[in-house]
Amino acid sequence: MERTIFVDLQRKITRHYDAIRAALTTGMSNGLVESTNTKTRLIIRRGFGFHSADAIIALVMLTLAGPRPTLPGRQVATE
């Protein structure tokens, strides 16, 4: 007997109902974390060939951090 797409969907919703309800009521999501992880992986791929991890870390911080991140090995910027 062939199951339909809707039967599979109903089973998945039933199985994950508590998590779905919690996500909808709290508004919490791991979307920001997943986005940051994806961007970091792309930066690491782009930075292939750097001689040290510090260079890649600095590139990630420059790309994803706020307007003036403190880079590794540098002093904190003062106003």
PDB file of N, CA and C in Angstrom:
ATOM      1  N   MET A   1       0.835  -1.178   0.000  1.00  0.00           N
ATOM      2  CA  MET A   1       0.000   0.000   0.000  1.00  0.00           C
ATOM      3  C   MET A   1       0.883   1.245   0.000  1.00  0.00           C
ATOM      4  N   GLU A   2       0.615   2.122  -0.890  1.00  0.00           N
ATOM      5  CA  GLU A   2       1.433   3.323  -1.051  1.00  0.00           C
ATOM      6  C   GLU A   2       0.916   4.436  -0.132  1.00  0.00           C
ATOM      7  N   ARG A   3       1.827   4.994   0.668  1.00  0.00           N
ATOM      8  CA  ARG A   3       1.435   6.096   1.535  1.00  0.00           C
ATOM      9  C   ARG A   3       1.520   7.395   0.753  1.00  0.00           C
ATOM     10  N   THR A   4       0.673   8.298   1.087  1.00  0.00           N
ATOM     11  CA  THR A   4       0.698   9.587   0.411  1.00  0.00           C
ATOM     12  C   THR A   4       1.608  10.547   1.152  1.00  0.00           C
ATOM     13  N   ILE A   5       1.879  11.645   0.520  1.00  0.00           N
ATOM     14  CA  ILE A   5       2.717  12.681   1.115  1.00  0.00           C
ATOM     15  C   ILE A   5       2.062  13.231   2.375  1.00  0.00           C
ATOM     16  N   PHE A   6       0.741  13.357   2.349  1.00  0.00           N
ATOM     17  CA  PHE A   6       0.035  13.927   3.488  1.00  0.00           C
ATOM     18  C   PHE A   6       0.065  13.004   4.698  1.00  0.00           C
ATOM     19  N   VAL A   7       0.058  11.708   4.472  1.00  0.00           N
ATOM     20  CA  VAL A   7       0.152  10.762   5.582  1.00  0.00           C
ATOM     21  C   VAL A   7       1.522  10.884   6.234  1.00  0.00           C
ATOM     22  N   ASP A   8       2.563  10.961   5.427  1.00  0.00           N
ATOM     23  CA  ASP A   8       3.917  11.137   5.964  1.00  0.00           C
ATOM     24  C   ASP A   8       4.032  12.454   6.727  1.00  0.00           C
ATOM     25  N   LEU A   9       3.454  13.519   6.171  1.00  0.00           N
ATOM     26  CA  LEU A   9       3.487  14.816   6.827  1.00  0.00           C
ATOM     27  C   LEU A   9       2.773  14.766   8.175  1.00  0.00           C
ATOM     28  N   GLN A  10       1.620  14.120   8.210  1.00  0.00           N
ATOM     29  CA  GLN A  10       0.860  14.012   9.450  1.00  0.00           C
ATOM     30  C   GLN A  10       1.655  13.249  10.500  1.00  0.00           C
ATOM     31  N   ARG A  11       2.329  12.218  10.118  1.00  0.00           N
ATOM     32  CA  ARG A  11       3.137  11.434  11.065  1.00  0.00           C
ATOM     33  C   ARG A  11       4.314  12.242  11.594  1.00  0.00           C
ATOM     34  N   LYS A  12       4.938  13.018  10.725  1.00  0.00           N
ATOM     35  CA  LYS A  12       6.057  13.854  11.173  1.00  0.00           C
ATOM     36  C   LYS A  12       5.580  14.938  12.131  1.00  0.00           C
ATOM     37  N   ILE A  13       4.450  15.549  11.815  1.00  0.00           N
ATOM     38  CA  ILE A  13       3.900  16.577  12.706  1.00  0.00           C
ATOM     39  C   ILE A  13       3.537  15.967  14.052  1.00  0.00           C
ATOM     40  N   THR A  14       2.919  14.801  14.043  1.00  0.00           N
ATOM     41  CA  THR A  14       2.561  14.130  15.289  1.00  0.00           C
ATOM     42  C   THR A  14       3.806  13.794  16.103  1.00  0.00           C
ATOM     43  N   ARG A  15       4.840  13.307  15.441  1.00  0.00           N
ATOM     44  CA  ARG A  15       6.075  12.913  16.124  1.00  0.00           C
ATOM     45  C   ARG A  15       6.802  14.112  16.723  1.00  0.00           C
ATOM     46  N   HIS A  16       6.765  15.253  16.049  1.00  0.00           N
ATOM     47  CA  HIS A  16       7.511  16.432  16.495  1.00  0.00           C
ATOM     48  C   HIS A  16       6.601  17.539  17.020  1.00  0.00           C
ATOM     49  N   TYR A  17       5.382  17.187  17.421  1.00  0.00           N
ATOM     50  CA  TYR A  17       4.397  18.194  17.808  1.00  0.00           C
ATOM     51  C   TYR A  17       4.891  19.106  18.930  1.00  0.00           C
ATOM     52  N   ASP A  18       5.479  18.539  19.982  1.00  0.00           N
ATOM     53  CA  ASP A  18       5.931  19.354  21.119  1.00  0.00           C
ATOM     54  C   ASP A  18       7.003  20.356  20.704  1.00  0.00           C
ATOM     55  N   ALA A  19       7.939  19.922  19.879  1.00  0.00           N
ATOM     56  CA  ALA A  19       9.003  20.831  19.427  1.00  0.00           C
ATOM     57  C   ALA A  19       8.439  21.923  18.511  1.00  0.00           C
ATOM     58  N   ILE A  20       7.504  21.572  17.656  1.00  0.00           N
ATOM     59  CA  ILE A  20       6.883  22.559  16.765  1.00  0.00           C
ATOM     60  C   ILE A  20       6.124  23.587  17.583  1.00  0.00           C
ATOM     61  N   ARG A  21       5.357  23.116  18.562  1.00  0.00           N
ATOM     62  CA  ARG A  21       4.577  24.028  19.408  1.00  0.00           C
ATOM     63  C   ARG A  21       5.498  24.952  20.203  1.00  0.00           C
ATOM     64  N   ALA A  22       6.583  24.408  20.753  1.00  0.00           N
ATOM     65  CA  ALA A  22       7.527  25.220  21.517  1.00  0.00           C
ATOM     66  C   ALA A  22       8.166  26.288  20.632  1.00  0.00           C
ATOM     67  N   ALA A  23       8.524  25.929  19.412  1.00  0.00           N
ATOM     68  CA  ALA A  23       9.144  26.899  18.504  1.00  0.00           C
ATOM     69  C   ALA A  23       8.168  28.016  18.149  1.00  0.00           C
ATOM     70  N   LEU A  24       6.894  27.679  17.964  1.00  0.00           N
ATOM     71  CA  LEU A  24       5.901  28.689  17.598  1.00  0.00           C
ATOM     72  C   LEU A  24       5.534  29.588  18.778  1.00  0.00           C
ATOM     73  N   THR A  25       5.457  29.025  19.981  1.00  0.00           N
ATOM     74  CA  THR A  25       5.058  29.839  21.128  1.00  0.00           C
ATOM     75  C   THR A  25       6.192  30.692  21.662  1.00  0.00           C
ATOM     76  N   THR A  26       7.426  30.204  21.624  1.00  0.00           N
ATOM     77  CA  THR A  26       8.550  30.983  22.153  1.00  0.00           C
ATOM     78  C   THR A  26       9.179  31.891  21.106  1.00  0.00           C
ATOM     79  N   GLY A  27       9.004  31.560  19.841  1.00  0.00           N
ATOM     80  CA  GLY A  27       9.623  32.348  18.779  1.00  0.00           C
ATOM     81  C   GLY A  27      11.109  32.090  18.636  1.00  0.00           C
ATOM     82  N   MET A  28      11.605  31.094  19.361  1.00  0.00           N
ATOM     83  CA  MET A  28      13.033  30.784  19.302  1.00  0.00           C
ATOM     84  C   MET A  28      13.329  29.899  18.102  1.00  0.00           C
ATOM     85  N   SER A  29      14.522  30.090  17.561  1.00  0.00           N
ATOM     86  CA  SER A  29      14.923  29.328  16.394  1.00  0.00           C
ATOM     87  C   SER A  29      16.443  29.220  16.393  1.00  0.00           C
ATOM     88  N   ASN A  30      16.975  28.219  15.731  1.00  0.00           N
ATOM     89  CA  ASN A  30      18.419  28.114  15.590  1.00  0.00           C
ATOM     90  C   ASN A  30      18.870  28.649  14.230  1.00  0.00           C
ATOM     91  N   GLY A  31      18.012  29.432  13.585  1.00  0.00           N
ATOM     92  CA  GLY A  31      18.319  29.972  12.266  1.00  0.00           C
ATOM     93  C   GLY A  31      19.559  30.852  12.251  1.00  0.00           C
ATOM     94  N   LEU A  32      19.730  31.694  13.284  1.00  0.00           N
ATOM     95  CA  LEU A  32      20.891  32.577  13.343  1.00  0.00           C
ATOM     96  C   LEU A  32      22.178  31.773  13.491  1.00  0.00           C
ATOM     97  N   VAL A  33      22.128  30.746  14.317  1.00  0.00           N
ATOM     98  CA  VAL A  33      23.306  29.890  14.512  1.00  0.00           C
ATOM     99  C   VAL A  33      23.655  29.168  13.214  1.00  0.00           C
ATOM    100  N   GLU A  34      22.654  28.622  12.546  1.00  0.00           N
ATOM    101  CA  GLU A  34      22.888  27.916  11.291  1.00  0.00           C
ATOM    102  C   GLU A  34      23.432  28.857  10.218  1.00  0.00           C
ATOM    103  N   SER A  35      22.920  30.070  10.173  1.00  0.00           N
ATOM    104  CA  SER A  35      23.398  31.057   9.208  1.00  0.00           C
ATOM    105  C   SER A  35      24.859  31.407   9.464  1.00  0.00           C
ATOM    106  N   THR A  36      25.188  31.640  10.729  1.00  0.00           N
ATOM    107  CA  THR A  36      26.574  31.963  11.081  1.00  0.00           C
ATOM    108  C   THR A  36      27.501  30.798  10.761  1.00  0.00           C
ATOM    109  N   ASN A  37      27.057  29.582  11.032  1.00  0.00           N
ATOM    110  CA  ASN A  37      27.858  28.401  10.736  1.00  0.00           C
ATOM    111  C   ASN A  37      28.119  28.280   9.237  1.00  0.00           C
ATOM    112  N   THR A  38      27.097  28.501   8.423  1.00  0.00           N
ATOM    113  CA  THR A  38      27.249  28.422   6.968  1.00  0.00           C
ATOM    114  C   THR A  38      28.209  29.486   6.458  1.00  0.00           C
ATOM    115  N   LYS A  39      28.065  30.715   6.945  1.00  0.00           N
ATOM    116  CA  LYS A  39      28.961  31.799   6.520  1.00  0.00           C
ATOM    117  C   LYS A  39      30.394  31.504   6.935  1.00  0.00           C
ATOM    118  N   THR A  40      30.574  30.961   8.141  1.00  0.00           N
ATOM    119  CA  THR A  40      31.922  30.626   8.609  1.00  0.00           C
ATOM    120  C   THR A  40      32.554  29.557   7.729  1.00  0.00           C
ATOM    121  N   ARG A  41      31.784  28.538   7.359  1.00  0.00           N
ATOM    122  CA  ARG A  41      32.309  27.488   6.485  1.00  0.00           C
ATOM    123  C   ARG A  41      32.716  28.044   5.114  1.00  0.00           C
ATOM    124  N   LEU A  42      31.937  28.978   4.588  1.00  0.00           N
ATOM    125  CA  LEU A  42      32.285  29.592   3.307  1.00  0.00           C
ATOM    126  C   LEU A  42      33.562  30.416   3.412  1.00  0.00           C
ATOM    127  N   ILE A  43      33.719  31.133   4.517  1.00  0.00           N
ATOM    128  CA  ILE A  43      34.923  31.931   4.725  1.00  0.00           C
ATOM    129  C   ILE A  43      36.142  31.022   4.847  1.00  0.00           C
ATOM    130  N   ILE A  44      35.991  29.921   5.565  1.00  0.00           N
ATOM    131  CA  ILE A  44      37.113  28.978   5.712  1.00  0.00           C
ATOM    132  C   ILE A  44      37.481  28.387   4.356  1.00  0.00           C
ATOM    133  N   ARG A  45      36.488  28.062   3.542  1.00  0.00           N
ATOM    134  CA  ARG A  45      36.779  27.534   2.208  1.00  0.00           C
ATOM    135  C   ARG A  45      37.495  28.577   1.364  1.00  0.00           C
ATOM    136  N   ARG A  46      37.050  29.831   1.485  1.00  0.00           N
ATOM    137  CA  ARG A  46      37.679  30.913   0.728  1.00  0.00           C
ATOM    138  C   ARG A  46      39.102  31.172   1.226  1.00  0.00           C
ATOM    139  N   GLY A  47      39.324  30.934   2.525  1.00  0.00           N
ATOM    140  CA  GLY A  47      40.634  31.189   3.109  1.00  0.00           C
ATOM    141  C   GLY A  47      41.577  30.008   3.032  1.00  0.00           C
ATOM    142  N   PHE A  48      41.269  29.015   2.217  1.00  0.00           N
ATOM    143  CA  PHE A  48      42.137  27.846   2.093  1.00  0.00           C
ATOM    144  C   PHE A  48      43.522  28.290   1.645  1.00  0.00           C
ATOM    145  N   GLY A  49      44.549  27.809   2.331  1.00  0.00           N
ATOM    146  CA  GLY A  49      45.910  28.151   1.972  1.00  0.00           C
ATOM    147  C   GLY A  49      46.560  29.126   2.928  1.00  0.00           C
ATOM    148  N   PHE A  50      45.807  29.650   3.890  1.00  0.00           N
ATOM    149  CA  PHE A  50      46.424  30.514   4.893  1.00  0.00           C
ATOM    150  C   PHE A  50      47.405  29.687   5.711  1.00  0.00           C
ATOM    151  N   HIS A  51      48.432  30.336   6.220  1.00  0.00           N
ATOM    152  CA  HIS A  51      49.486  29.623   6.940  1.00  0.00           C
ATOM    153  C   HIS A  51      49.131  29.337   8.394  1.00  0.00           C
ATOM    154  N   SER A  52      48.135  30.052   8.933  1.00  0.00           N
ATOM    155  CA  SER A  52      47.787  29.820  10.331  1.00  0.00           C
ATOM    156  C   SER A  52      46.281  29.959  10.522  1.00  0.00           C
ATOM    157  N   ALA A  53      45.814  29.380  11.610  1.00  0.00           N
ATOM    158  CA  ALA A  53      44.394  29.495  11.946  1.00  0.00           C
ATOM    159  C   ALA A  53      44.056  30.919  12.368  1.00  0.00           C
ATOM    160  N   ASP A  54      45.040  31.648  12.899  1.00  0.00           N
ATOM    161  CA  ASP A  54      44.789  33.027  13.329  1.00  0.00           C
ATOM    162  C   ASP A  54      44.317  33.901  12.165  1.00  0.00           C
ATOM    163  N   ALA A  55      44.848  33.672  10.982  1.00  0.00           N
ATOM    164  CA  ALA A  55      44.436  34.462   9.823  1.00  0.00           C
ATOM    165  C   ALA A  55      42.978  34.185   9.455  1.00  0.00           C
ATOM    166  N   ILE A  56      42.580  32.932   9.535  1.00  0.00           N
ATOM    167  CA  ILE A  56      41.183  32.589   9.222  1.00  0.00           C
ATOM    168  C   ILE A  56      40.258  33.132  10.297  1.00  0.00           C
ATOM    169  N   ILE A  57      40.665  33.029  11.573  1.00  0.00           N
ATOM    170  CA  ILE A  57      39.856  33.564  12.663  1.00  0.00           C
ATOM    171  C   ILE A  57      39.671  35.063  12.492  1.00  0.00           C
ATOM    172  N   ALA A  58      40.729  35.764  12.130  1.00  0.00           N
ATOM    173  CA  ALA A  58      40.634  37.215  11.908  1.00  0.00           C
ATOM    174  C   ALA A  58      39.690  37.520  10.753  1.00  0.00           C
ATOM    175  N   LEU A  59      39.751  36.743   9.695  1.00  0.00           N
ATOM    176  CA  LEU A  59      38.868  36.953   8.552  1.00  0.00           C
ATOM    177  C   LEU A  59      37.404  36.721   8.923  1.00  0.00           C
ATOM    178  N   VAL A  60      37.137  35.676   9.718  1.00  0.00           N
ATOM    179  CA  VAL A  60      35.771  35.416  10.187  1.00  0.00           C
ATOM    180  C   VAL A  60      35.291  36.562  11.064  1.00  0.00           C
ATOM    181  N   MET A  61      36.141  37.026  11.969  1.00  0.00           N
ATOM    182  CA  MET A  61      35.747  38.115  12.860  1.00  0.00           C
ATOM    183  C   MET A  61      35.499  39.402  12.080  1.00  0.00           C
ATOM    184  N   LEU A  62      36.320  39.693  11.097  1.00  0.00           N
ATOM    185  CA  LEU A  62      36.108  40.893  10.284  1.00  0.00           C
ATOM    186  C   LEU A  62      34.806  40.813   9.494  1.00  0.00           C
ATOM    187  N   THR A  63      34.468  39.621   9.027  1.00  0.00           N
ATOM    188  CA  THR A  63      33.288  39.463   8.200  1.00  0.00           C
ATOM    189  C   THR A  63      31.998  39.405   9.013  1.00  0.00           C
ATOM    190  N   LEU A  64      32.015  38.689  10.139  1.00  0.00           N
ATOM    191  CA  LEU A  64      30.782  38.417  10.867  1.00  0.00           C
ATOM    192  C   LEU A  64      30.585  39.236  12.133  1.00  0.00           C
ATOM    193  N   ALA A  65      31.633  39.842  12.656  1.00  0.00           N
ATOM    194  CA  ALA A  65      31.507  40.586  13.913  1.00  0.00           C
ATOM    195  C   ALA A  65      30.905  41.960  13.646  1.00  0.00           C
ATOM    196  N   GLY A  66      30.787  42.716  14.706  1.00  0.00           N
ATOM    197  CA  GLY A  66      30.227  44.062  14.601  1.00  0.00           C
ATOM    198  C   GLY A  66      31.131  44.980  13.799  1.00  0.00           C
ATOM    199  N   PRO A  67      30.883  46.274  13.881  1.00  0.00           N
ATOM    200  CA  PRO A  67      31.624  47.210  13.052  1.00  0.00           C
ATOM    201  C   PRO A  67      33.115  47.306  13.386  1.00  0.00           C
ATOM    202  N   ARG A  68      33.509  47.060  14.645  1.00  0.00           N
ATOM    203  CA  ARG A  68      34.920  47.162  15.012  1.00  0.00           C
ATOM    204  C   ARG A  68      35.309  46.022  15.936  1.00  0.00           C
ATOM    205  N   PRO A  69      35.537  44.832  15.414  1.00  0.00           N
ATOM    206  CA  PRO A  69      35.921  43.716  16.292  1.00  0.00           C
ATOM    207  C   PRO A  69      37.358  43.851  16.750  1.00  0.00           C
ATOM    208  N   THR A  70      37.657  43.269  17.897  1.00  0.00           N
ATOM    209  CA  THR A  70      39.030  43.205  18.371  1.00  0.00           C
ATOM    210  C   THR A  70      39.674  41.987  17.732  1.00  0.00           C
ATOM    211  N   LEU A  71      40.687  42.205  16.929  1.00  0.00           N
ATOM    212  CA  LEU A  71      41.331  41.112  16.206  1.00  0.00           C
ATOM    213  C   LEU A  71      42.327  40.404  17.108  1.00  0.00           C
ATOM    214  N   PRO A  72      42.595  39.119  16.826  1.00  0.00           N
ATOM    215  CA  PRO A  72      43.568  38.391  17.632  1.00  0.00           C
ATOM    216  C   PRO A  72      44.939  39.064  17.585  1.00  0.00           C
ATOM    217  N   GLY A  73      45.572  39.199  18.745  1.00  0.00           N
ATOM    218  CA  GLY A  73      46.896  39.792  18.826  1.00  0.00           C
ATOM    219  C   GLY A  73      46.902  41.309  18.781  1.00  0.00           C
ATOM    220  N   ARG A  74      45.740  41.947  18.819  1.00  0.00           N
ATOM    221  CA  ARG A  74      45.641  43.398  18.788  1.00  0.00           C
ATOM    222  C   ARG A  74      45.080  43.919  20.094  1.00  0.00           C
ATOM    223  N   GLN A  75      45.350  45.165  20.403  1.00  0.00           N
ATOM    224  CA  GLN A  75      44.792  45.792  21.600  1.00  0.00           C
ATOM    225  C   GLN A  75      43.367  46.238  21.325  1.00  0.00           C
ATOM    226  N   VAL A  76      42.598  46.341  22.401  1.00  0.00           N
ATOM    227  CA  VAL A  76      41.213  46.803  22.278  1.00  0.00           C
ATOM    228  C   VAL A  76      41.219  48.256  21.862  1.00  0.00           C
ATOM    229  N   ALA A  77      40.410  48.612  20.873  1.00  0.00           N
ATOM    230  CA  ALA A  77      40.338  49.974  20.377  1.00  0.00           C
ATOM    231  C   ALA A  77      39.672  50.864  21.442  1.00  0.00           C
ATOM    232  N   THR A  78      40.231  52.043  21.641  1.00  0.00           N
ATOM    233  CA  THR A  78      39.666  52.989  22.607  1.00  0.00           C
ATOM    234  C   THR A  78      39.202  54.220  21.844  1.00  0.00           C
ATOM    235  N   GLU A  79      38.167  54.822  22.386  1.00  0.00           N
ATOM    236  CA  GLU A  79      37.600  56.018  21.746  1.00  0.00           C
ATOM    237  C   GLU A  79      38.397  57.240  22.107  1.00  0.00           C
TER     238      GLU A  79
END
